[in-house]
Amino acid sequence: MLTLGSKSHYGLKALLYLAERSENGPLQIKDIAASRHIPQNYLEQIFNQLGKANIIRSFRGKNGGYKLAGDPGDITVKDVILLLEGGIDLVPAGAESADALSALLQKAQECLLATLTVSLADLLARQRLQQEV
């Protein structure tokens, strides 16, 4: 079964939460974890990676927490998945490019990556539209 890892799934859920509440200032990780049903320790590991990649920023102090480092329109689902999963490889390394199966899987990978170029802002808009229906 081909599945998206929990790291990407949780990371994207948490980033959408940050995007949704971007005007509220930094949000505490315990609140993000609780609201999205993500184990806090696991989310801390994910946020560590996202922080190193400058996707989120952490703020210390009484009113500290986490915020997106940039505009949600500039962060794509693809970027987050590639960062957290370490890539998407449907075609094994060293596979013959002339092989029909490898060519098919390469095309599938290209289509998948093209589909995942949606930004957090666009995804958030889609989510709000679904909630209204």
C-alpha positions as a Python dict, from the first residue, in 0.01 Angstrom:
ca = {
    (1, 'M'): (0, 0, 0),
    (2, 'L'): (132, 341, -95),
    (3, 'T'): (63, 583, 191),
    (4, 'L'): (167, 926, 308),
    (5, 'G'): (366, 906, 631),
    (6, 'S'): (221, 1028, 958),
    (7, 'K'): (497, 1288, 980),
    (8, 'S'): (370, 1465, 666),
    (9, 'H'): (6, 1416, 757),
    (10, 'Y'): (52, 1563, 1105),
    (11, 'G'): (288, 1833, 980),
    (12, 'L'): (40, 1953, 721),
    (13, 'K'): (-250, 1946, 969),
    (14, 'A'): (-45, 2158, 1212),
    (15, 'L'): (65, 2401, 939),
    (16, 'L'): (-295, 2447, 827),
    (17, 'Y'): (-387, 2524, 1187),
    (18, 'L'): (-111, 2787, 1202),
    (19, 'A'): (-225, 2933, 869),
    (20, 'E'): (-586, 2942, 988),
    (21, 'R'): (-489, 3138, 1298),
    (22, 'S'): (-200, 3342, 1159),
    (23, 'E'): (-343, 3671, 1289),
    (24, 'N'): (-356, 3538, 1647),
    (25, 'G'): (17, 3558, 1706),
    (26, 'P'): (236, 3264, 1808),
    (27, 'L'): (48, 2949, 1909),
    (28, 'Q'): (165, 2707, 2174),
    (29, 'I'): (254, 2358, 2061),
    (30, 'K'): (36, 2194, 2328),
    (31, 'D'): (-269, 2374, 2189),
    (32, 'I'): (-184, 2281, 1829),
    (33, 'A'): (-125, 1918, 1925),
    (34, 'A'): (-446, 1894, 2126),
    (35, 'S'): (-665, 2060, 1862),
    (36, 'R'): (-535, 1838, 1581),
    (37, 'H'): (-503, 1517, 1785),
    (38, 'I'): (-127, 1492, 1732),
    (39, 'P'): (106, 1352, 1999),
    (40, 'Q'): (291, 1658, 2134),
    (41, 'N'): (633, 1490, 2144),
    (42, 'Y'): (597, 1386, 1781),
    (43, 'L'): (483, 1735, 1680),
    (44, 'E'): (790, 1882, 1851),
    (45, 'Q'): (1010, 1663, 1629),
    (46, 'I'): (817, 1768, 1319),
    (47, 'F'): (835, 2138, 1416),
    (48, 'N'): (1209, 2102, 1468),
    (49, 'Q'): (1245, 1999, 1102),
    (50, 'L'): (1003, 2266, 981),
    (51, 'G'): (1191, 2530, 1181),
    (52, 'K'): (1529, 2429, 1037),
    (53, 'A'): (1377, 2462, 689),
    (54, 'N'): (1244, 2810, 778),
    (55, 'I'): (881, 2710, 725),
    (56, 'I'): (788, 2800, 1083),
    (57, 'R'): (942, 3021, 1351),
    (58, 'S'): (947, 2969, 1722),
    (59, 'F'): (917, 3248, 1976),
    (60, 'R'): (1026, 3221, 2337),
    (61, 'G'): (876, 3379, 2643),
    (62, 'K'): (539, 3419, 2806),
    (63, 'N'): (361, 3482, 2477),
    (64, 'G'): (584, 3245, 2282),
    (65, 'G'): (491, 2968, 2048),
    (66, 'Y'): (500, 2899, 1677),
    (67, 'K'): (402, 3089, 1363),
    (68, 'L'): (449, 3036, 994),
    (69, 'A'): (777, 3192, 884),
    (70, 'G'): (624, 3325, 564),
    (71, 'D'): (305, 3368, 370),
    (72, 'P'): (86, 3054, 347),
    (73, 'G'): (65, 3119, -27),
    (74, 'D'): (439, 3056, -57),
    (75, 'I'): (443, 2719, 122),
    (76, 'T'): (335, 2421, -88),
    (77, 'V'): (215, 2082, 24),
    (78, 'K'): (483, 1937, -202),
    (79, 'D'): (761, 2126, -21),
    (80, 'V'): (642, 2003, 318),
    (81, 'I'): (607, 1641, 207),
    (82, 'L'): (946, 1638, 36),
    (83, 'L'): (1104, 1783, 349),
    (84, 'L'): (936, 1555, 601),
    (85, 'E'): (939, 1234, 396),
    (86, 'G'): (1281, 1287, 241),
    (87, 'G'): (1141, 1271, -111),
    (88, 'I'): (891, 1078, -318),
    (89, 'D'): (1040, 798, -522),
    (90, 'L'): (802, 575, -715),
    (91, 'V'): (1087, 479, -945),
    (92, 'P'): (1372, 293, -774),
    (93, 'A'): (1715, 453, -803),
    (94, 'G'): (1907, 313, -1096),
    (95, 'A'): (1597, 187, -1276),
    (96, 'E'): (1630, 166, -1652),
    (97, 'S'): (1466, 471, -1809),
    (98, 'A'): (1379, 270, -2122),
    (99, 'D'): (1180, 19, -1915),
    (100, 'A'): (803, 60, -1970),
    (101, 'L'): (721, 15, -1602),
    (102, 'S'): (979, 272, -1494),
    (103, 'A'): (846, 516, -1754),
    (104, 'L'): (490, 467, -1624),
    (105, 'L'): (595, 514, -1261),
    (106, 'Q'): (800, 822, -1353),
    (107, 'K'): (492, 973, -1518),
    (108, 'A'): (282, 890, -1209),
    (109, 'Q'): (542, 1055, -986),
    (110, 'E'): (543, 1369, -1201),
    (111, 'C'): (162, 1387, -1188),
    (112, 'L'): (161, 1338, -811),
    (113, 'L'): (420, 1612, -756),
    (114, 'A'): (230, 1848, -987),
    (115, 'T'): (-90, 1785, -789),
    (116, 'L'): (88, 1858, -460),
    (117, 'T'): (207, 2204, -568),
    (118, 'V'): (-103, 2352, -404),
    (119, 'S'): (-16, 2614, -140),
    (120, 'L'): (-126, 2613, 222),
    (121, 'A'): (-338, 2921, 144),
    (122, 'D'): (-518, 2738, -136),
    (123, 'L'): (-563, 2429, 78),
    (124, 'L'): (-702, 2640, 360),
    (125, 'A'): (-949, 2802, 118),
    (126, 'R'): (-1059, 2456, 1),
    (127, 'Q'): (-1101, 2346, 363),
    (128, 'R'): (-1318, 2648, 447),
    (129, 'L'): (-1531, 2584, 138),
    (130, 'Q'): (-1586, 2222, 245),
    (131, 'Q'): (-1683, 2330, 596),
    (132, 'E'): (-1947, 2564, 454),
    (133, 'V'): (-2110, 2284, 251),
}
